[in-house]
Coordinates of C-alpha atoms and ligand atoms in Angstrom, one line a residue:
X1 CA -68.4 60.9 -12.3
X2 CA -70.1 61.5 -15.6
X3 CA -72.2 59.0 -17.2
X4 CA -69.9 57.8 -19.6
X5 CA -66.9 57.4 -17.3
X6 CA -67.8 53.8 -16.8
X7 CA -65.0 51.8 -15.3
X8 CA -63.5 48.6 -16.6
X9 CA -61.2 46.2 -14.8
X10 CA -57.4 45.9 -17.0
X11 CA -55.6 42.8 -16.5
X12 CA -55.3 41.3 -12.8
X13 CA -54.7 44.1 -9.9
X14 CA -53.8 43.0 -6.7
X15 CA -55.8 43.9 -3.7
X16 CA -53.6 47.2 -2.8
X17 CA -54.0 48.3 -6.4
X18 CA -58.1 47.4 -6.1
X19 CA -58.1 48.8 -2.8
X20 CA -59.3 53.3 -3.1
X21 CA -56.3 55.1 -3.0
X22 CA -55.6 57.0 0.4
X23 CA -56.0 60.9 1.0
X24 CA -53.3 62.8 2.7
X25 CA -51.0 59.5 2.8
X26 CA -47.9 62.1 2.9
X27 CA -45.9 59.8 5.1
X28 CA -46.4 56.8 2.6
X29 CA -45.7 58.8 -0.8
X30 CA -42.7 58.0 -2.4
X31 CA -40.1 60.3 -3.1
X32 CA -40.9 63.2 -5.5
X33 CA -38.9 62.7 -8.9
X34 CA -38.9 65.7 -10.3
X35 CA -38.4 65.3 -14.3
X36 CA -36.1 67.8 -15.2
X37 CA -36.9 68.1 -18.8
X38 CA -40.0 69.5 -17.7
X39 CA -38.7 72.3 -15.6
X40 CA -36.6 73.3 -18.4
X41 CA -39.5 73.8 -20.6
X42 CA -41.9 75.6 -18.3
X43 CA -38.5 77.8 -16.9
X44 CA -37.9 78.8 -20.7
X45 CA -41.2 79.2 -21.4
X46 CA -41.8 82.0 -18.7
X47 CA -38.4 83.3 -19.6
X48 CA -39.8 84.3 -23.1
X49 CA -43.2 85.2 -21.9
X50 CA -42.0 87.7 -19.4
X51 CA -40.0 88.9 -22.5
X52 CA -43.4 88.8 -24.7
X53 CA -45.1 90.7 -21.9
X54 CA -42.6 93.6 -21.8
X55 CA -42.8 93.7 -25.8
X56 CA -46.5 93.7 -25.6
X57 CA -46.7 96.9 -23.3
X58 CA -43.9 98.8 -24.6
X59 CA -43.4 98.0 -28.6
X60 CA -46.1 95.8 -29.9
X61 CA -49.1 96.2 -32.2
X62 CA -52.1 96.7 -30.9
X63 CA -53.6 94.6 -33.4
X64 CA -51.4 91.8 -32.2
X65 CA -52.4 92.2 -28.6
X66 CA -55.7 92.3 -29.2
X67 CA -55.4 89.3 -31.9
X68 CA -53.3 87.4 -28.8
X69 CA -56.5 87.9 -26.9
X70 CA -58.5 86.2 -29.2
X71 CA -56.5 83.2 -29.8
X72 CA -56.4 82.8 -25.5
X73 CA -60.2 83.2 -26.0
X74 CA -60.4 80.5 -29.1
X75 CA -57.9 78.2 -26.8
X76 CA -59.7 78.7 -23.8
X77 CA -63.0 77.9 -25.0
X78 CA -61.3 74.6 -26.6
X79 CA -60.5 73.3 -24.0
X80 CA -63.8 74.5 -21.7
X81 CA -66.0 73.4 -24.5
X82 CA -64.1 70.5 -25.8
X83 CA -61.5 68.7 -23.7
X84 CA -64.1 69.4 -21.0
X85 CA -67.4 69.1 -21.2
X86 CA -67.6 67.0 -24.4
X87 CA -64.5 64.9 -24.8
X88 CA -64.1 64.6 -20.8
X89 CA -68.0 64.6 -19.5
X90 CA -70.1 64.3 -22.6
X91 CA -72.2 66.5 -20.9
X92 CA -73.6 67.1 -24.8
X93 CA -73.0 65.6 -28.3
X94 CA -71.1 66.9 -31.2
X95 CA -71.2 66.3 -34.8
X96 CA -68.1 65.9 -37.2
X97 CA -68.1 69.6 -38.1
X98 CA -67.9 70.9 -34.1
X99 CA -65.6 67.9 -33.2
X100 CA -62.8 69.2 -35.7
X101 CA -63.2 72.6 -34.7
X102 CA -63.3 71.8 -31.4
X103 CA -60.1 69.9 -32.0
X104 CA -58.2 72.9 -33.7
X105 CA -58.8 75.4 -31.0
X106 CA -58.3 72.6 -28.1
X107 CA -54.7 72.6 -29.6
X108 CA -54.3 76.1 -29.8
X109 CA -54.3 76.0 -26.0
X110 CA -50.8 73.4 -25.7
X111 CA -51.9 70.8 -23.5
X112 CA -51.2 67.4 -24.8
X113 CA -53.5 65.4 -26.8
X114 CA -57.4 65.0 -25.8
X115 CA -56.5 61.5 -25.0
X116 CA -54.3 62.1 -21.8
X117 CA -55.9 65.8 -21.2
X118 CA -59.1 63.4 -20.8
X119 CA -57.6 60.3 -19.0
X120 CA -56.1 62.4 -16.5
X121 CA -59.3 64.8 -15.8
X122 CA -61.9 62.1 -15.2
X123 CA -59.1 60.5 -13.0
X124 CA -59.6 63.5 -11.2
X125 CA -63.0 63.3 -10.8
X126 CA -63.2 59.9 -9.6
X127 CA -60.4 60.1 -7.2
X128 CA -60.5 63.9 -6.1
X129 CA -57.8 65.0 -3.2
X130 CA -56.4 61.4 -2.9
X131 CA -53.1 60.1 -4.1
X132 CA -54.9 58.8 -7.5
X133 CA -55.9 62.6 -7.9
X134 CA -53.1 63.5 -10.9
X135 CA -53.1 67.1 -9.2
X136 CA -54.0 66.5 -5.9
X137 CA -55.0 69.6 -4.5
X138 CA -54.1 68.3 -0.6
X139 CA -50.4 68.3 -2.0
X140 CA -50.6 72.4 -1.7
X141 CA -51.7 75.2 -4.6
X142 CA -48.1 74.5 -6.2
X143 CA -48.3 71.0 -6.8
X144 CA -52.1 71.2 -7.7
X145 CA -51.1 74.3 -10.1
X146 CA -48.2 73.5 -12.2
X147 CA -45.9 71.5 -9.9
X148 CA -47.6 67.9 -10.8
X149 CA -46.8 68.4 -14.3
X150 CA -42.8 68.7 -13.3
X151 CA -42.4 65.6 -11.3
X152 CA -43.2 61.5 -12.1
X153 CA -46.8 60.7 -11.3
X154 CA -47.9 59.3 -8.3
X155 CA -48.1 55.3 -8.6
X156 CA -51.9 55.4 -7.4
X157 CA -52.4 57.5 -10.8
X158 CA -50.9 54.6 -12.8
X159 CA -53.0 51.9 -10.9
X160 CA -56.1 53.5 -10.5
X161 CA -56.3 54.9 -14.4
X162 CA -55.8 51.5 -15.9
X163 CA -59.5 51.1 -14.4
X164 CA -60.1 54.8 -16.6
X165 CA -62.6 53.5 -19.8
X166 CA -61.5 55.8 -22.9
X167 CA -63.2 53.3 -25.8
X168 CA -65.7 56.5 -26.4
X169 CA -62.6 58.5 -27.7
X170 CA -60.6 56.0 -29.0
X171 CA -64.1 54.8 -31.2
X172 CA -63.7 59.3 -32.2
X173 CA -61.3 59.5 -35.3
X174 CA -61.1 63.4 -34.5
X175 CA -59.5 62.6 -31.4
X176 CA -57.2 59.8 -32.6
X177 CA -56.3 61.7 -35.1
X178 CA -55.3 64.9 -32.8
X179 CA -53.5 62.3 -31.0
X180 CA -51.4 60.7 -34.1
X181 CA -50.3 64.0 -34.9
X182 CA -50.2 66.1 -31.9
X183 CA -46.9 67.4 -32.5
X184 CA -47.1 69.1 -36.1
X185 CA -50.2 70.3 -35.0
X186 CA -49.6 71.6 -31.9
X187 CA -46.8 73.6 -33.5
X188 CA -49.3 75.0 -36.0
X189 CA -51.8 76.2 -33.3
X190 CA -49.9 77.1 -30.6
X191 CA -47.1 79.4 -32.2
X192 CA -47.0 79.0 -36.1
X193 CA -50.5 80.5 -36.6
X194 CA -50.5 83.2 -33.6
X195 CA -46.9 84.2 -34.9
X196 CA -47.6 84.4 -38.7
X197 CA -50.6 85.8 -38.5
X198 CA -49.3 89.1 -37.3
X199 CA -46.0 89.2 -38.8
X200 CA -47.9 88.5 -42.6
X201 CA -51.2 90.3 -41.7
X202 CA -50.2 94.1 -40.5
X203 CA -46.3 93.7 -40.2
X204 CA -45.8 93.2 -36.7
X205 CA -42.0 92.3 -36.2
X206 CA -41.3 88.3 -36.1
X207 CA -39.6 88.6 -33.0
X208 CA -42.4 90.6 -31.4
X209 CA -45.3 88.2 -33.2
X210 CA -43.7 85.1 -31.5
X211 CA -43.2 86.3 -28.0
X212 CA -47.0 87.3 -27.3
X213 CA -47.4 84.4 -28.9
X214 CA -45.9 82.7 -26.0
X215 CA -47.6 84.7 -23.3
X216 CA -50.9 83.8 -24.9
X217 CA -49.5 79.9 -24.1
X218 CA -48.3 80.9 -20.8
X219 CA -51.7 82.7 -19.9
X220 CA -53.9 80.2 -21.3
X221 CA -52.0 77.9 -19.2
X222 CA -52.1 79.4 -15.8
X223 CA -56.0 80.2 -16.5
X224 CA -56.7 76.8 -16.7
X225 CA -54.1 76.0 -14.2
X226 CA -56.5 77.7 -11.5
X227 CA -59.1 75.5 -11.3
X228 CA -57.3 72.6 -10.1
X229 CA -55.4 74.7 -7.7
X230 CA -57.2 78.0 -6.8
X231 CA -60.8 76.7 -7.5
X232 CA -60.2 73.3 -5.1
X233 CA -58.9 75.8 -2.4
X234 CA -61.0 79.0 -2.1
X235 CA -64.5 79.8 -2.6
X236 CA -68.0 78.4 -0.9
X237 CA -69.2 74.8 -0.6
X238 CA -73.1 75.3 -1.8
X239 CA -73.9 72.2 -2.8
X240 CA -71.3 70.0 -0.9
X241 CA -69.2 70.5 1.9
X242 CA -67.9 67.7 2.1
X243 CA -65.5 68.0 -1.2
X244 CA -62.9 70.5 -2.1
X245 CA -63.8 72.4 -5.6
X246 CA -65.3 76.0 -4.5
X247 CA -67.3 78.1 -6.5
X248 CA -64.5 80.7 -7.5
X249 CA -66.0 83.7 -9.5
X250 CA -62.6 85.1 -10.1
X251 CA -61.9 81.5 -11.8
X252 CA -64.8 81.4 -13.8
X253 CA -63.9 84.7 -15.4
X254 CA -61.0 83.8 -16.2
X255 CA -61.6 80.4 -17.2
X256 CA -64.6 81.1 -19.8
X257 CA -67.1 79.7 -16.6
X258 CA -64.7 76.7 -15.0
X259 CA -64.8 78.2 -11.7
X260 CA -68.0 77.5 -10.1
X261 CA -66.4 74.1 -9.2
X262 CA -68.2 73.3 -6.0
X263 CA -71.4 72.5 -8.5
X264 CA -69.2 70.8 -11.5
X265 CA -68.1 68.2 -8.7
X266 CA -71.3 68.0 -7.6
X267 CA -73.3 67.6 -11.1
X268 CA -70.2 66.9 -13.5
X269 CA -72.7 65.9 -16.6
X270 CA -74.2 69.4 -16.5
X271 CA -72.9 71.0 -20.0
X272 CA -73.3 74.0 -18.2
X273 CA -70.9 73.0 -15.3
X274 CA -72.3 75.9 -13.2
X275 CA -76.3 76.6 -12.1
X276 CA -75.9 80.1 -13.2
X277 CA -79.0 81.0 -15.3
X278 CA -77.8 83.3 -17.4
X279 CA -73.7 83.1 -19.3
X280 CA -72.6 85.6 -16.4
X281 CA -69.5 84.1 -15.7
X282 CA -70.2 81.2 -18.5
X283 CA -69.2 82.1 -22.1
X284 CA -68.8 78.3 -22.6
X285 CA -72.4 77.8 -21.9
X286 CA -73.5 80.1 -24.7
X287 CA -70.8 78.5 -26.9
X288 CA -72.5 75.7 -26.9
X289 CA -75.9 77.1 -27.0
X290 CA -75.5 79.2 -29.7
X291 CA -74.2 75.5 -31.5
X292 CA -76.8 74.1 -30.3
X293 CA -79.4 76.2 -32.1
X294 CA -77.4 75.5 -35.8
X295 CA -78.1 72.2 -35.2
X296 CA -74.3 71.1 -34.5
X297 CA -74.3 70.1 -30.5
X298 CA -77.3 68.1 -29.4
X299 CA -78.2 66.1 -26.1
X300 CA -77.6 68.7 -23.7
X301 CA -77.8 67.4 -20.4
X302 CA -78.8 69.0 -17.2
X303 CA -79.5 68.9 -14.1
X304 CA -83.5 70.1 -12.3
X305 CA -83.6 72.7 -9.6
X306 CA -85.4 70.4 -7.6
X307 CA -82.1 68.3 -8.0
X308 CA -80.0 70.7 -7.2
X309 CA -81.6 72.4 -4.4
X310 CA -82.2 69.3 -2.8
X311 CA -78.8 68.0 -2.7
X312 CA -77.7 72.0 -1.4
X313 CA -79.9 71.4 1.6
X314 CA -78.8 68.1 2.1
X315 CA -74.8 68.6 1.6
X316 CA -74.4 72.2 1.0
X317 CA -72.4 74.7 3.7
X318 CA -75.7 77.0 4.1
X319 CA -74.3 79.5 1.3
X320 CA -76.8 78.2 -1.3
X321 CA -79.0 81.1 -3.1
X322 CA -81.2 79.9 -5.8
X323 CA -81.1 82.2 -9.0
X324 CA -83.8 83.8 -10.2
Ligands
ST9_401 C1 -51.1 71.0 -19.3 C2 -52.3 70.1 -18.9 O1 -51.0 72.1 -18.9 C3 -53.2 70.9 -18.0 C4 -54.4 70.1 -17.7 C5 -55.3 70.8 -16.7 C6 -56.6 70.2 -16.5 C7 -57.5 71.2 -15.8 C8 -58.9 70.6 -15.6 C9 -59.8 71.6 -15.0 C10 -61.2 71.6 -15.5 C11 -61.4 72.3 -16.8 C12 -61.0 73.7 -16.8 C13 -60.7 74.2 -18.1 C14 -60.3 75.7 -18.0 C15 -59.7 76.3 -19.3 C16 -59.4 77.7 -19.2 C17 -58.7 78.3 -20.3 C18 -58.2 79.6 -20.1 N1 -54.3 57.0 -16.2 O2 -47.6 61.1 -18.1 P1 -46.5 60.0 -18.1 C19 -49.4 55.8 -17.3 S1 -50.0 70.3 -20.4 C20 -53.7 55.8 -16.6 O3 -45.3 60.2 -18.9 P2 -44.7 60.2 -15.8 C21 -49.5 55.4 -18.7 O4 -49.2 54.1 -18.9 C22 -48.8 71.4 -20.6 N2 -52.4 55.6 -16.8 O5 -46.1 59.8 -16.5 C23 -48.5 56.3 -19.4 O6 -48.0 55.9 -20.6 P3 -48.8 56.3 -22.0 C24 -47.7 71.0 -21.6 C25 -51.6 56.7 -16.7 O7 -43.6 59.5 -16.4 C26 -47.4 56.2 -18.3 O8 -48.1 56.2 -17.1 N3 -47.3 69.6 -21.4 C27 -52.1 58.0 -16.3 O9 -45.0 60.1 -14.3 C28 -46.4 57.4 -18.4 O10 -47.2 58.6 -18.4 C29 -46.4 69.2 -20.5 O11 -45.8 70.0 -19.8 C30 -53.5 58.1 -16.1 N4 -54.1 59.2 -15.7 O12 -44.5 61.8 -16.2 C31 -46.1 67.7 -20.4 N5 -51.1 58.9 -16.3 O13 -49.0 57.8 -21.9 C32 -46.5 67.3 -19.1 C33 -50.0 58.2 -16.7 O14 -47.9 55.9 -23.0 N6 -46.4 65.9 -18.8 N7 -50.3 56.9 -16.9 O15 -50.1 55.6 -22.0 C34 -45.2 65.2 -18.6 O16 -44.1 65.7 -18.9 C35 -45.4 64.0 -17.8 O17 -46.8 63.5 -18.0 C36 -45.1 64.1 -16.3 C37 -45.3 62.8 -15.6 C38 -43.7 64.6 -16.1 C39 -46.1 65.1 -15.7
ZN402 ZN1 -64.6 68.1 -15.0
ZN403 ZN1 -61.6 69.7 -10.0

């Protein structure tokens, strides 16, 4: 759990809700209620994305294509950079500047408000592969993909996140702010800009401009989609065996470096989130190097080899290799 994730009792609980949430209590779990307003969205969504990927090989731009890939890269690293390992682990500190910006390309990326992005992920972290896990990865790669955010949560996620502390973002205009107005300025980020920009800047067709619009959402959804289900399922246990997240170098390349999971669940206040000594694999790292040498992003926390190698000898599946 990262430093700041302190916990703090709400009102009264009653000893089941005190009590740690079971893992792989299938038999106890009350029915799935699968909100249907949910599957409609993510059905049309794919619908149109599937229609923005045909468009995108046979009629678009290239300049749009390429510009849809750098608005999945300015998502991505929102929500790597900031949801993440700032808003989620404060693994480093940001000043106002970085915050906003932070902010801006976080929303880009369409997945709610820092608030809950952040509530739910260091849920996660506390209560990995139980029924308090939001995306429980023992619930298969569906549920742990996509599937948990088309059905009501699991009660243990409601009991066991009242005990979440958010006071560090709620003290964070930037994020309160995000959160006030989510809406507008989701629409802004997500579509408005990606579609305008090419439809005003070199005449791509409107219909065209808003379709790979869409399949940037859709992309930079299932990329971040992975780590909780592919990353939690495949890869080697270095540091711990005894826990799910792998170190998944097809994940990491994907996710901007969000891959190498066995170690981010092992060492979550790393800013790096990986041991890798070099951005192979990381471009989030040297985002926040290179704001780190301007003087915006200070307090970069890390963790010794020493550390490291000693808890991979101690926990690890044998697979450890230290980098040169
Ligand atoms: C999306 C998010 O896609 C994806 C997050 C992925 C995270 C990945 C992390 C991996 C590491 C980093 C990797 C980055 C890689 C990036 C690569 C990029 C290429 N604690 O939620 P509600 C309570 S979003 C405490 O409605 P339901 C609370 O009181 C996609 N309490 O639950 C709450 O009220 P309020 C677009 C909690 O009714 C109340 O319950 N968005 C907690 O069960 C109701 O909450 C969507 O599709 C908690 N954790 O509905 C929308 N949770 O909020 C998706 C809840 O007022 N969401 N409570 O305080 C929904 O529609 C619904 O949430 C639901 C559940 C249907 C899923
Ligand atoms: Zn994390
Ligand atoms: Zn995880």
């Amino acid at each position: 759990m990262a430093p700041n994730v302190a916990t703090r009792r709400g009102p009264e609980l009653s000893e089941e809700e005190v009590a740690p949430p079971a893992a792989g209590s299938a038999a106890k779990r009350p029915p799935t209620e699968i909100v249907w307003r949910s599957v409609a969205f993510f059905t049309i969504l794919h619908i149109l994305s599937v229609a923005g990927l045909v468009r995108a090989l046979t009629a678009a731009r290239w300049q749009t294509l390429v510009f849809g890939l750098f608005c999945y890269c300015i998502g991505g690293v929102g929500v790597t950079a900031g949801a993440h390992r700032l808003w989620s682990h404060r693994s480093f500190s940001a000043n106002l500047p970085l915050r906003v910006l932070l902010m801006l390309m976080y929303t880009m990326a369409g997945q709610n408000h820092i608030h809950e992005w952040v509530r739910d992920h260091r849920l996660h972290h506390r209560h990995s592969e139980t029924d308090a896990d939001p995306h429980d990865a023992t619930r298969g790669f569906f549920f742990a993909h996509c599937g948990w955010l088309v059905v009501r949560k699991h009660p243990q996620v409601k009991l066991q996140g009242r005990h979440t502390d958010l006071s560090d973002l709620e003290a964070d205009p930037v994020v309160m702010f995000q959160k006030r107005w989510y809406l507008p300025l989701a629409a802004v980020m997500v579509v408005g800009l990606p579609t305008l920009v090419p439809y005003l800047c070199w005449g791509e067709s409107l219909l065209d401009a808003y379709l790979i619009a869409v399949l940037k959402y859709v992309v930079t959804l299932h990329g971040t989609w992975l780590v909780n289900s592919a990353a939690h399922m495949w890869g080697m246990h270095p540091y711990d065996r005894h826990i799910h997240p792998a170190e998944n170098r097809s994940v990491a390349a994907l996710a901007f470096g969000e891959g190498w999971h066995n170690y981010h669940h092992s060492f979550p206040w790393d800013y790096k989130a990986a041991e890798l000594p070099n951005y192979t694999g990381n471009v989030t790292t040297g985002f926040i190097d290179f704001f780190h040498r301007i003087g915006w992003a200070s307090g970069l926390k890390t963790v010794s080899a020493d550390i490291i190698q000693r808890r991979a000898a101690r926990n690890g599946d044998g697979s450890y290799k230290a980098p040169h």
